[in-house]
Amino acid sequence: MRYLAFFALLCVFAAAFILLGVYYRERQKELYRMEALRNSRLYKDIYPLIQRGAGRDLDQVRVERDRITLTLVYPPGTLGVFELRQAGHYQMSRVRTRVMAEVIAEDIAILQDRGKYTLTRYRIIRPNGAVDYSYLYTIRTRYKDAILSAHRRIEERIRI
């Protein structure tokens, strides 16, 4: 009985060690993909839009296979849309779309703050029946209200 318990404990440790190794390897692959994307021509073309968005109050950042859209809270509207096809790039794969969302979140640091933004993956069904997944960073209501009230206070001070 004692040997059976020891063997079970040994199996649990071995499984945990294997899972930790698999996680570490997948994380290394992910970091490699992120670095490769950051050094690509595609990202160099998108980077000016990301830089403009980094210093602004963003309402949404939408990363789709064929476009990236940044929308502002104040003044309301679209800051920019990067259409991959118009810029001479092919559509991104599912993996590259996910990696692009992660890299953009690194460059626009506020997107990583879970108290201010949420990340949602949603499904798009294309006219040919193909299913794509896109990623959407959305501002949280409390943070958006705080931004809008701050802008209202500034406008009131200017009017006085």
Tab-separated table of N, CA and C in Angstrom:
chain	number	residue	atom	x	y	z
A	1	MET	N	0.822	-1.187	0.000
A	1	MET	CA	0.000	0.000	0.000
A	1	MET	C	0.871	1.258	0.000
A	2	ARG	N	1.917	1.227	0.797
A	2	ARG	CA	2.819	2.368	0.908
A	2	ARG	C	3.511	2.627	-0.445
A	3	TYR	N	3.892	1.564	-1.153
A	3	TYR	CA	4.550	1.698	-2.449
A	3	TYR	C	3.592	2.260	-3.500
A	4	LEU	N	2.338	1.886	-3.416
A	4	LEU	CA	1.335	2.379	-4.356
A	4	LEU	C	1.138	3.894	-4.177
A	5	ALA	N	1.087	4.375	-2.956
A	5	ALA	CA	0.949	5.805	-2.681
A	5	ALA	C	2.193	6.554	-3.163
A	6	PHE	N	3.368	5.973	-2.921
A	6	PHE	CA	4.604	6.606	-3.380
A	6	PHE	C	4.640	6.672	-4.902
A	7	PHE	N	4.220	5.590	-5.561
A	7	PHE	CA	4.182	5.562	-7.018
A	7	PHE	C	3.196	6.594	-7.562
A	8	ALA	N	2.034	6.738	-6.935
A	8	ALA	CA	1.034	7.725	-7.371
A	8	ALA	C	1.577	9.145	-7.218
A	9	LEU	N	2.251	9.399	-6.114
A	9	LEU	CA	2.841	10.717	-5.888
A	9	LEU	C	3.933	11.004	-6.911
A	10	LEU	N	4.733	9.993	-7.219
A	10	LEU	CA	5.773	10.127	-8.227
A	10	LEU	C	5.173	10.422	-9.598
A	11	CYS	N	4.071	9.771	-9.926
A	11	CYS	CA	3.385	10.016	-11.205
A	11	CYS	C	2.843	11.442	-11.280
A	12	VAL	N	2.307	11.931	-10.173
A	12	VAL	CA	1.784	13.302	-10.143
A	12	VAL	C	2.917	14.293	-10.373
A	13	PHE	N	4.045	14.103	-9.710
A	13	PHE	CA	5.197	14.993	-9.904
A	13	PHE	C	5.727	14.920	-11.337
A	14	ALA	N	5.765	13.723	-11.899
A	14	ALA	CA	6.244	13.557	-13.275
A	14	ALA	C	5.306	14.268	-14.254
A	15	ALA	N	4.002	14.125	-14.039
A	15	ALA	CA	3.034	14.789	-14.915
A	15	ALA	C	3.151	16.308	-14.797
A	16	ALA	N	3.312	16.799	-13.572
A	16	ALA	CA	3.470	18.237	-13.374
A	16	ALA	C	4.745	18.737	-14.048
A	17	PHE	N	5.809	17.997	-13.950
A	17	PHE	CA	7.073	18.374	-14.571
A	17	PHE	C	6.940	18.402	-16.095
A	18	ILE	N	6.260	17.410	-16.652
A	18	ILE	CA	6.049	17.349	-18.106
A	18	ILE	C	5.190	18.525	-18.559
A	19	LEU	N	4.111	18.812	-17.835
A	19	LEU	CA	3.251	19.942	-18.195
A	19	LEU	C	3.990	21.271	-18.101
A	20	LEU	N	4.826	21.404	-17.109
A	20	LEU	CA	5.628	22.615	-16.971
A	20	LEU	C	6.593	22.761	-18.149
A	21	GLY	N	7.180	21.664	-18.567
A	21	GLY	CA	8.071	21.689	-19.729
A	21	GLY	C	7.334	22.052	-21.005
A	22	VAL	N	6.141	21.495	-21.199
A	22	VAL	CA	5.338	21.814	-22.381
A	22	VAL	C	4.948	23.292	-22.366
A	23	TYR	N	4.540	23.795	-21.210
A	23	TYR	CA	4.178	25.208	-21.095
A	23	TYR	C	5.370	26.101	-21.418
A	24	TYR	N	6.538	25.766	-20.888
A	24	TYR	CA	7.748	26.556	-21.129
A	24	TYR	C	8.086	26.570	-22.620
A	25	ARG	N	7.978	25.413	-23.267
A	25	ARG	CA	8.287	25.336	-24.697
A	25	ARG	C	7.294	26.146	-25.521
A	26	GLU	N	6.011	26.055	-25.190
A	26	GLU	CA	5.003	26.833	-25.918
A	26	GLU	C	5.204	28.333	-25.708
A	27	ARG	N	5.585	28.709	-24.504
A	27	ARG	CA	5.845	30.129	-24.230
A	27	ARG	C	7.051	30.623	-25.020
A	28	GLN	N	8.071	29.803	-25.155
A	28	GLN	CA	9.232	30.170	-25.957
A	28	GLN	C	8.855	30.329	-27.431
A	29	LYS	N	7.999	29.447	-27.938
A	29	LYS	CA	7.512	29.569	-29.315
A	29	LYS	C	6.742	30.871	-29.489
A	30	GLU	N	5.915	31.185	-28.496
A	30	GLU	CA	5.116	32.406	-28.546
A	30	GLU	C	6.014	33.644	-28.568
A	31	LEU	N	7.023	33.661	-27.723
A	31	LEU	CA	7.958	34.791	-27.703
A	31	LEU	C	8.717	34.906	-29.020
A	32	TYR	N	9.071	33.778	-29.608
A	32	TYR	CA	9.742	33.788	-30.905
A	32	TYR	C	8.816	34.363	-31.971
A	33	ARG	N	7.550	33.920	-31.976
A	33	ARG	CA	6.581	34.448	-32.949
A	33	ARG	C	6.398	35.951	-32.780
A	34	MET	N	6.335	36.404	-31.529
A	34	MET	CA	6.163	37.833	-31.275
A	34	MET	C	7.361	38.623	-31.782
A	35	GLU	N	8.549	38.130	-31.542
A	35	GLU	CA	9.755	38.821	-32.002
A	35	GLU	C	9.839	38.815	-33.527
A	36	ALA	N	9.484	37.684	-34.152
A	36	ALA	CA	9.499	37.607	-35.610
A	36	ALA	C	8.484	38.581	-36.214
A	37	LEU	N	7.306	38.689	-35.605
A	37	LEU	CA	6.292	39.625	-36.099
A	37	LEU	C	6.744	41.064	-35.912
A	38	ARG	N	7.340	41.346	-34.779
A	38	ARG	CA	7.804	42.711	-34.503
A	38	ARG	C	8.864	43.149	-35.521
A	39	ASN	N	9.658	42.218	-36.034
A	39	ASN	CA	10.696	42.539	-37.007
A	39	ASN	C	10.217	42.448	-38.457
A	40	SER	N	8.950	42.135	-38.675
A	40	SER	CA	8.447	41.963	-40.035
A	40	SER	C	8.104	43.300	-40.687
A	41	ARG	N	7.995	43.291	-41.993
A	41	ARG	CA	7.608	44.487	-42.742
A	41	ARG	C	6.184	44.905	-42.403
A	42	LEU	N	5.310	43.920	-42.184
A	42	LEU	CA	3.928	44.213	-41.823
A	42	LEU	C	3.861	45.069	-40.568
A	43	TYR	N	4.589	44.681	-39.542
A	43	TYR	CA	4.524	45.423	-38.286
A	43	TYR	C	5.169	46.799	-38.422
A	44	LYS	N	6.203	46.881	-39.226
A	44	LYS	CA	6.835	48.180	-39.457
A	44	LYS	C	5.868	49.128	-40.168
A	45	ASP	N	5.005	48.585	-41.026
A	45	ASP	CA	4.007	49.412	-41.698
A	45	ASP	C	2.884	49.839	-40.754
A	46	ILE	N	2.529	48.983	-39.807
A	46	ILE	CA	1.441	49.275	-38.862
A	46	ILE	C	1.916	50.170	-37.721
A	47	TYR	N	3.197	50.144	-37.425
A	47	TYR	CA	3.718	50.806	-36.232
A	47	TYR	C	3.379	52.298	-36.105
A	48	PRO	N	3.390	53.104	-37.175
A	48	PRO	CA	2.989	54.515	-37.001
A	48	PRO	C	1.572	54.678	-36.445
A	49	LEU	N	0.647	53.822	-36.863
A	49	LEU	CA	-0.710	53.870	-36.321
A	49	LEU	C	-0.707	53.498	-34.844
A	50	ILE	N	0.073	52.514	-34.482
A	50	ILE	CA	0.154	52.087	-33.088
A	50	ILE	C	0.767	53.194	-32.229
A	51	GLN	N	1.780	53.872	-32.755
A	51	GLN	CA	2.383	54.985	-32.015
A	51	GLN	C	1.379	56.104	-31.782
A	52	ARG	N	0.568	56.421	-32.793
A	52	ARG	CA	-0.462	57.458	-32.610
A	52	ARG	C	-1.470	57.048	-31.545
A	53	GLY	N	-1.797	55.762	-31.502
A	53	GLY	CA	-2.773	55.280	-30.534
A	53	GLY	C	-2.229	55.158	-29.129
A	54	ALA	N	-0.921	55.024	-28.985
A	54	ALA	CA	-0.327	54.808	-27.668
A	54	ALA	C	-0.511	56.000	-26.744
A	55	GLY	N	-0.589	57.181	-27.282
A	55	GLY	CA	-0.722	58.366	-26.440
A	55	GLY	C	-2.129	58.892	-26.332
A	56	ARG	N	-3.113	58.168	-26.800
A	56	ARG	CA	-4.488	58.638	-26.829
A	56	ARG	C	-5.394	57.770	-25.966
A	57	ASP	N	-6.595	58.270	-25.720
A	57	ASP	CA	-7.609	57.507	-24.993
A	57	ASP	C	-8.370	56.657	-26.006
A	58	LEU	N	-8.070	55.367	-26.025
A	58	LEU	CA	-8.657	54.462	-27.012
A	58	LEU	C	-9.929	53.830	-26.475
A	59	ASP	N	-10.941	53.776	-27.315
A	59	ASP	CA	-12.187	53.096	-26.966
A	59	ASP	C	-12.072	51.616	-27.309
A	60	GLN	N	-11.597	51.330	-28.516
A	60	GLN	CA	-11.441	49.947	-28.956
A	60	GLN	C	-10.196	49.804	-29.816
A	61	VAL	N	-9.602	48.627	-29.734
A	61	VAL	CA	-8.554	48.215	-30.663
A	61	VAL	C	-9.007	46.865	-31.202
A	62	ARG	N	-9.271	46.837	-32.493
A	62	ARG	CA	-9.794	45.633	-33.138
A	62	ARG	C	-8.728	45.056	-34.057
A	63	VAL	N	-8.385	43.777	-33.840
A	63	VAL	CA	-7.375	43.099	-34.661
A	63	VAL	C	-8.079	41.962	-35.386
A	64	GLU	N	-8.225	42.127	-36.697
A	64	GLU	CA	-8.846	41.119	-37.548
A	64	GLU	C	-7.804	40.594	-38.519
A	65	ARG	N	-8.150	39.547	-39.246
A	65	ARG	CA	-7.182	38.953	-40.170
A	65	ARG	C	-6.790	39.898	-41.286
A	66	ASP	N	-7.697	40.798	-41.663
A	66	ASP	CA	-7.432	41.657	-42.806
A	66	ASP	C	-7.317	43.142	-42.467
A	67	ARG	N	-7.517	43.520	-41.182
A	67	ARG	CA	-7.419	44.939	-40.824
A	67	ARG	C	-7.211	45.110	-39.334
A	68	ILE	N	-6.688	46.285	-38.992
A	68	ILE	CA	-6.529	46.681	-37.597
A	68	ILE	C	-7.155	48.058	-37.471
A	69	THR	N	-8.050	48.212	-36.477
A	69	THR	CA	-8.786	49.452	-36.310
A	69	THR	C	-8.599	49.978	-34.902
A	70	LEU	N	-8.311	51.270	-34.783
A	70	LEU	CA	-8.201	51.942	-33.484
A	70	LEU	C	-9.285	53.017	-33.423
A	71	THR	N	-10.090	52.975	-32.361
A	71	THR	CA	-11.188	53.912	-32.173
A	71	THR	C	-10.948	54.709	-30.905
A	72	LEU	N	-11.216	56.006	-30.966
A	72	LEU	CA	-10.968	56.903	-29.847
A	72	LEU	C	-12.200	57.092	-28.966
A	73	VAL	N	-11.957	57.388	-27.688
A	73	VAL	CA	-13.023	57.751	-26.758
A	73	VAL	C	-13.352	59.225	-26.956
A	74	TYR	N	-12.302	60.063	-26.918
A	74	TYR	CA	-12.509	61.504	-27.050
A	74	TYR	C	-11.418	62.096	-27.904
A	75	PRO	N	-11.705	62.757	-28.956
A	75	PRO	CA	-13.014	62.926	-29.576
A	75	PRO	C	-13.459	61.596	-30.181
A	76	PRO	N	-14.754	61.319	-30.117
A	76	PRO	CA	-15.225	60.023	-30.606
A	76	PRO	C	-14.978	59.876	-32.105
A	77	GLY	N	-14.558	58.708	-32.473
A	77	GLY	CA	-14.321	58.421	-33.885
A	77	GLY	C	-13.165	57.471	-34.055
A	78	THR	N	-12.878	57.187	-35.302
A	78	THR	CA	-11.815	56.252	-35.632
A	78	THR	C	-10.496	56.997	-35.782
A	79	LEU	N	-9.493	56.538	-35.066
A	79	LEU	CA	-8.161	57.119	-35.182
A	79	LEU	C	-7.499	56.660	-36.466
A	80	GLY	N	-7.684	55.397	-36.802
A	80	GLY	CA	-7.096	54.879	-38.028
A	80	GLY	C	-7.475	53.439	-38.283
A	81	VAL	N	-7.449	53.090	-39.558
A	81	VAL	CA	-7.707	51.715	-39.989
A	81	VAL	C	-6.558	51.319	-40.901
A	82	PHE	N	-5.942	50.195	-40.594
A	82	PHE	CA	-4.875	49.675	-41.440
A	82	PHE	C	-5.424	48.462	-42.171
A	83	GLU	N	-5.647	48.615	-43.476
A	83	GLU	CA	-6.121	47.522	-44.319
A	83	GLU	C	-4.908	46.800	-44.883
A	84	LEU	N	-4.756	45.529	-44.567
A	84	LEU	CA	-3.588	44.786	-44.999
A	84	LEU	C	-3.489	44.697	-46.515
A	85	ARG	N	-4.594	44.443	-47.169
A	85	ARG	CA	-4.569	44.270	-48.626
A	85	ARG	C	-4.177	45.562	-49.335
A	86	GLN	N	-4.697	46.684	-48.846
A	86	GLN	CA	-4.359	47.967	-49.470
A	86	GLN	C	-2.891	48.318	-49.286
A	87	ALA	N	-2.293	47.838	-48.214
A	87	ALA	CA	-0.879	48.107	-47.951
A	87	ALA	C	0.037	47.065	-48.602
A	88	GLY	N	-0.546	46.127	-49.342
A	88	GLY	CA	0.265	45.139	-50.048
A	88	GLY	C	0.604	43.905	-49.248
A	89	HIS	N	-0.175	43.599	-48.205
A	89	HIS	CA	0.074	42.426	-47.370
A	89	HIS	C	-1.061	41.419	-47.550
A	90	TYR	N	-0.752	40.162	-47.280
A	90	TYR	CA	-1.771	39.120	-47.286
A	90	TYR	C	-2.498	39.106	-45.950
A	91	GLN	N	-3.641	38.426	-45.919
A	91	GLN	CA	-4.343	38.254	-44.645
A	91	GLN	C	-3.455	37.479	-43.677
A	92	MET	N	-3.636	37.776	-42.405
A	92	MET	CA	-2.868	37.060	-41.385
A	92	MET	C	-3.532	35.714	-41.092
A	93	SER	N	-2.746	34.763	-40.647
A	93	SER	CA	-3.282	33.484	-40.212
A	93	SER	C	-3.909	33.656	-38.827
A	94	ARG	N	-4.570	32.629	-38.343
A	94	ARG	CA	-5.163	32.697	-36.997
A	94	ARG	C	-4.102	32.942	-35.930
A	95	VAL	N	-3.001	32.233	-36.048
A	95	VAL	CA	-1.929	32.378	-35.057
A	95	VAL	C	-1.330	33.773	-35.131
A	96	ARG	N	-1.089	34.250	-36.332
A	96	ARG	CA	-0.480	35.571	-36.481
A	96	ARG	C	-1.424	36.674	-36.006
A	97	THR	N	-2.726	36.495	-36.179
A	97	THR	CA	-3.694	37.470	-35.690
A	97	THR	C	-3.626	37.557	-34.170
A	98	ARG	N	-3.557	36.408	-33.505
A	98	ARG	CA	-3.449	36.387	-32.042
A	98	ARG	C	-2.142	37.020	-31.576
A	99	VAL	N	-1.063	36.679	-32.256
A	99	VAL	CA	0.241	37.234	-31.895
A	99	VAL	C	0.248	38.747	-32.130
A	100	MET	N	-0.391	39.201	-33.199
A	100	MET	CA	-0.476	40.642	-33.463
A	100	MET	C	-1.207	41.350	-32.333
A	101	ALA	N	-2.269	40.755	-31.823
A	101	ALA	CA	-3.002	41.361	-30.704
A	101	ALA	C	-2.104	41.463	-29.472
A	102	GLU	N	-1.286	40.456	-29.226
A	102	GLU	CA	-0.379	40.488	-28.076
A	102	GLU	C	0.717	41.536	-28.238
A	103	VAL	N	1.264	41.645	-29.440
A	103	VAL	CA	2.335	42.609	-29.689
A	103	VAL	C	1.800	44.042	-29.584
A	104	ILE	N	0.607	44.268	-30.106
A	104	ILE	CA	-0.005	45.605	-29.996
A	104	ILE	C	-0.230	45.948	-28.532
A	105	ALA	N	-0.660	44.981	-27.734
A	105	ALA	CA	-0.873	45.231	-26.305
A	105	ALA	C	0.440	45.556	-25.594
A	106	GLU	N	1.547	45.021	-26.069
A	106	GLU	CA	2.838	45.381	-25.475
A	106	GLU	C	3.219	46.818	-25.819
A	107	ASP	N	2.918	47.247	-27.043
A	107	ASP	CA	3.305	48.590	-27.473
A	107	ASP	C	2.340	49.668	-26.992
A	108	ILE	N	1.087	49.313	-26.775
A	108	ILE	CA	0.122	50.230	-26.168
A	108	ILE	C	-0.111	49.665	-24.757
A	109	ALA	N	0.737	50.062	-23.846
A	109	ALA	CA	0.824	49.416	-22.534
A	109	ALA	C	-0.478	49.434	-21.751
A	110	ILE	N	-1.302	50.455	-21.921
A	110	ILE	CA	-2.523	50.555	-21.124
A	110	ILE	C	-3.499	49.428	-21.439
A	111	LEU	N	-3.372	48.803	-22.607
A	111	LEU	CA	-4.261	47.694	-22.964
A	111	LEU	C	-4.051	46.484	-22.058
A	112	GLN	N	-2.893	46.393	-21.421
A	112	GLN	CA	-2.610	45.265	-20.535
A	112	GLN	C	-3.238	45.431	-19.161
A	113	ASP	N	-3.711	46.630	-18.837
A	113	ASP	CA	-4.334	46.891	-17.538
A	113	ASP	C	-5.764	46.342	-17.557
A	114	ARG	N	-5.993	45.248	-16.851
A	114	ARG	CA	-7.308	44.597	-16.862
A	114	ARG	C	-8.383	45.420	-16.174
A	115	GLY	N	-7.987	46.394	-15.366
A	115	GLY	CA	-8.964	47.277	-14.740
A	115	GLY	C	-9.490	48.321	-15.703
A	116	LYS	N	-8.781	48.515	-16.821
A	116	LYS	CA	-9.174	49.549	-17.779
A	116	LYS	C	-9.650	48.987	-19.113
A	117	TYR	N	-9.122	47.840	-19.513
A	117	TYR	CA	-9.485	47.247	-20.810
A	117	TYR	C	-9.745	45.755	-20.667
A	118	THR	N	-10.633	45.258	-21.503
A	118	THR	CA	-10.892	43.825	-21.572
A	118	THR	C	-10.502	43.325	-22.960
A	119	LEU	N	-10.046	42.097	-23.026
A	119	LEU	CA	-9.719	41.460	-24.297
A	119	LEU	C	-10.767	40.393	-24.566
A	120	THR	N	-11.347	40.459	-25.756
A	120	THR	CA	-12.367	39.509	-26.153
A	120	THR	C	-11.989	38.901	-27.491
A	121	ARG	N	-12.143	37.606	-27.594
A	121	ARG	CA	-11.980	36.940	-28.885
A	121	ARG	C	-13.376	36.674	-29.416
A	122	TYR	N	-13.609	37.055	-30.657
A	122	TYR	CA	-14.928	36.811	-31.232
A	122	TYR	C	-14.789	36.155	-32.599
A	123	ARG	N	-15.858	35.542	-33.009
A	123	ARG	CA	-15.864	34.762	-34.246
A	123	ARG	C	-16.522	35.553	-35.358
A	124	ILE	N	-15.922	35.493	-36.545
A	124	ILE	CA	-16.484	36.115	-37.745
A	124	ILE	C	-16.721	35.000	-38.754
A	125	ILE	N	-17.925	34.942	-39.283
A	125	ILE	CA	-18.234	33.961	-40.321
A	125	ILE	C	-18.241	34.707	-41.648
A	126	ARG	N	-17.336	34.333	-42.518
A	126	ARG	CA	-17.182	34.981	-43.816
A	126	ARG	C	-18.282	34.517	-44.774
A	127	PRO	N	-18.518	35.274	-45.858
A	127	PRO	CA	-19.558	34.887	-46.821
A	127	PRO	C	-19.360	33.492	-47.417
A	128	ASN	N	-18.114	33.027	-47.504
A	128	ASN	CA	-17.876	31.686	-48.049
A	128	ASN	C	-18.032	30.593	-46.987
A	129	GLY	N	-18.398	30.967	-45.752
A	129	GLY	CA	-18.606	30.008	-44.680
A	129	GLY	C	-17.389	29.771	-43.802
A	130	ALA	N	-16.264	30.361	-44.156
A	130	ALA	CA	-15.050	30.202	-43.356
A	130	ALA	C	-15.195	30.962	-42.040
A	131	VAL	N	-14.625	30.411	-40.992
A	131	VAL	CA	-14.701	31.023	-39.674
A	131	VAL	C	-13.337	31.621	-39.331
A	132	ASP	N	-13.353	32.902	-38.943
A	132	ASP	CA	-12.152	33.592	-38.503
A	132	ASP	C	-12.347	34.030	-37.069
A	133	TYR	N	-11.251	34.174	-36.354
A	133	TYR	CA	-11.296	34.706	-35.002
A	133	TYR	C	-10.566	36.031	-34.977
A	134	SER	N	-11.177	36.999	-34.338
A	134	SER	CA	-10.595	38.327	-34.202
A	134	SER	C	-10.524	38.679	-32.730
A	135	TYR	N	-9.746	39.707	-32.426
A	135	TYR	CA	-9.515	40.105	-31.043
A	135	TYR	C	-9.894	41.568	-30.871
A	136	LEU	N	-10.529	41.859	-29.744
A	136	LEU	CA	-11.034	43.193	-29.497
A	136	LEU	C	-10.684	43.625	-28.080
A	137	TYR	N	-9.898	44.680	-27.976
A	137	TYR	CA	-9.649	45.322	-26.688
A	137	TYR	C	-10.702	46.411	-26.554
A	138	THR	N	-11.478	46.365	-25.469
A	138	THR	CA	-12.538	47.334	-25.235
A	138	THR	C	-12.331	48.007	-23.898
A	139	ILE	N	-12.539	49.312	-23.875
A	139	ILE	CA	-12.375	50.072	-22.651
A	139	ILE	C	-13.496	49.694	-21.679
A	140	ARG	N	-13.202	49.654	-20.405
A	140	ARG	CA	-14.221	49.378	-19.400
A	140	ARG	C	-15.027	50.643	-19.124
A	141	THR	N	-16.265	50.474	-18.749
A	141	THR	CA	-17.193	51.588	-18.593
A	141	THR	C	-16.712	52.594	-17.557
A	142	ARG	N	-16.231	52.133	-16.426
A	142	ARG	CA	-15.770	53.066	-15.385
A	142	ARG	C	-14.635	53.954	-15.882
A	143	TYR	N	-13.693	53.359	-16.564
A	143	TYR	CA	-12.553	54.120	-17.067
A	143	TYR	C	-13.001	55.102	-18.151
A	144	LYS	N	-13.908	54.668	-19.007
A	144	LYS	CA	-14.430	55.543	-20.059
A	144	LYS	C	-15.185	56.720	-19.448
A	145	ASP	N	-16.005	56.454	-18.439
A	145	ASP	CA	-16.729	57.532	-17.766
A	145	ASP	C	-15.775	58.524	-17.113
A	146	ALA	N	-14.697	58.018	-16.527
A	146	ALA	CA	-13.707	58.898	-15.900
A	146	ALA	C	-13.036	59.794	-16.939
A	147	ILE	N	-12.722	59.240	-18.094
A	147	ILE	CA	-12.106	60.034	-19.161
A	147	ILE	C	-13.066	61.104	-19.654
A	148	LEU	N	-14.311	60.712	-19.903
A	148	LEU	CA	-15.286	61.676	-20.422
A	148	LEU	C	-15.592	62.775	-19.413
A	149	SER	N	-15.680	62.432	-18.130
A	149	SER	CA	-15.943	63.467	-17.129
A	149	SER	C	-14.751	64.409	-16.992
A	150	ALA	N	-13.536	63.897	-17.129
A	150	ALA	CA	-12.354	64.763	-17.089
A	150	ALA	C	-12.359	65.735	-18.265
A	151	HIS	N	-12.734	65.261	-19.437
A	151	HIS	CA	-12.806	66.149	-20.597
A	151	HIS	C	-13.914	67.194	-20.425
A	152	ARG	N	-15.048	66.791	-19.827
A	152	ARG	CA	-16.130	67.764	-19.571
A	152	ARG	C	-15.666	68.854	-18.615
A	153	ARG	N	-14.957	68.463	-17.558
A	153	ARG	CA	-14.451	69.458	-16.605
A	153	ARG	C	-13.475	70.417	-17.275
A	154	ILE	N	-12.618	69.899	-18.125
A	154	ILE	CA	-11.659	70.761	-18.842
A	154	ILE	C	-12.403	71.723	-19.758
A	155	GLU	N	-13.413	71.233	-20.461
A	155	GLU	CA	-14.180	72.110	-21.353
A	155	GLU	C	-14.918	73.189	-20.560
A	156	GLU	N	-15.435	72.839	-19.389
A	156	GLU	CA	-16.132	73.829	-18.566
A	156	GLU	C	-15.171	74.911	-18.090
A	157	ARG	N	-13.963	74.541	-17.738
A	157	ARG	CA	-12.967	75.529	-17.305
A	157	ARG	C	-12.574	76.454	-18.452
A	158	ILE	N	-12.510	75.911	-19.661
A	158	ILE	CA	-12.145	76.722	-20.806
A	158	ILE	C	-13.241	77.743	-21.108
A	159	ARG	N	-14.497	77.352	-20.961
A	159	ARG	CA	-15.626	78.247	-21.245
A	159	ARG	C	-15.720	79.394	-20.255
A	160	ILE	N	-15.286	79.149	-19.041
A	160	ILE	CA	-15.416	80.190	-17.994
A	160	ILE	C	-14.444	81.277	-18.156
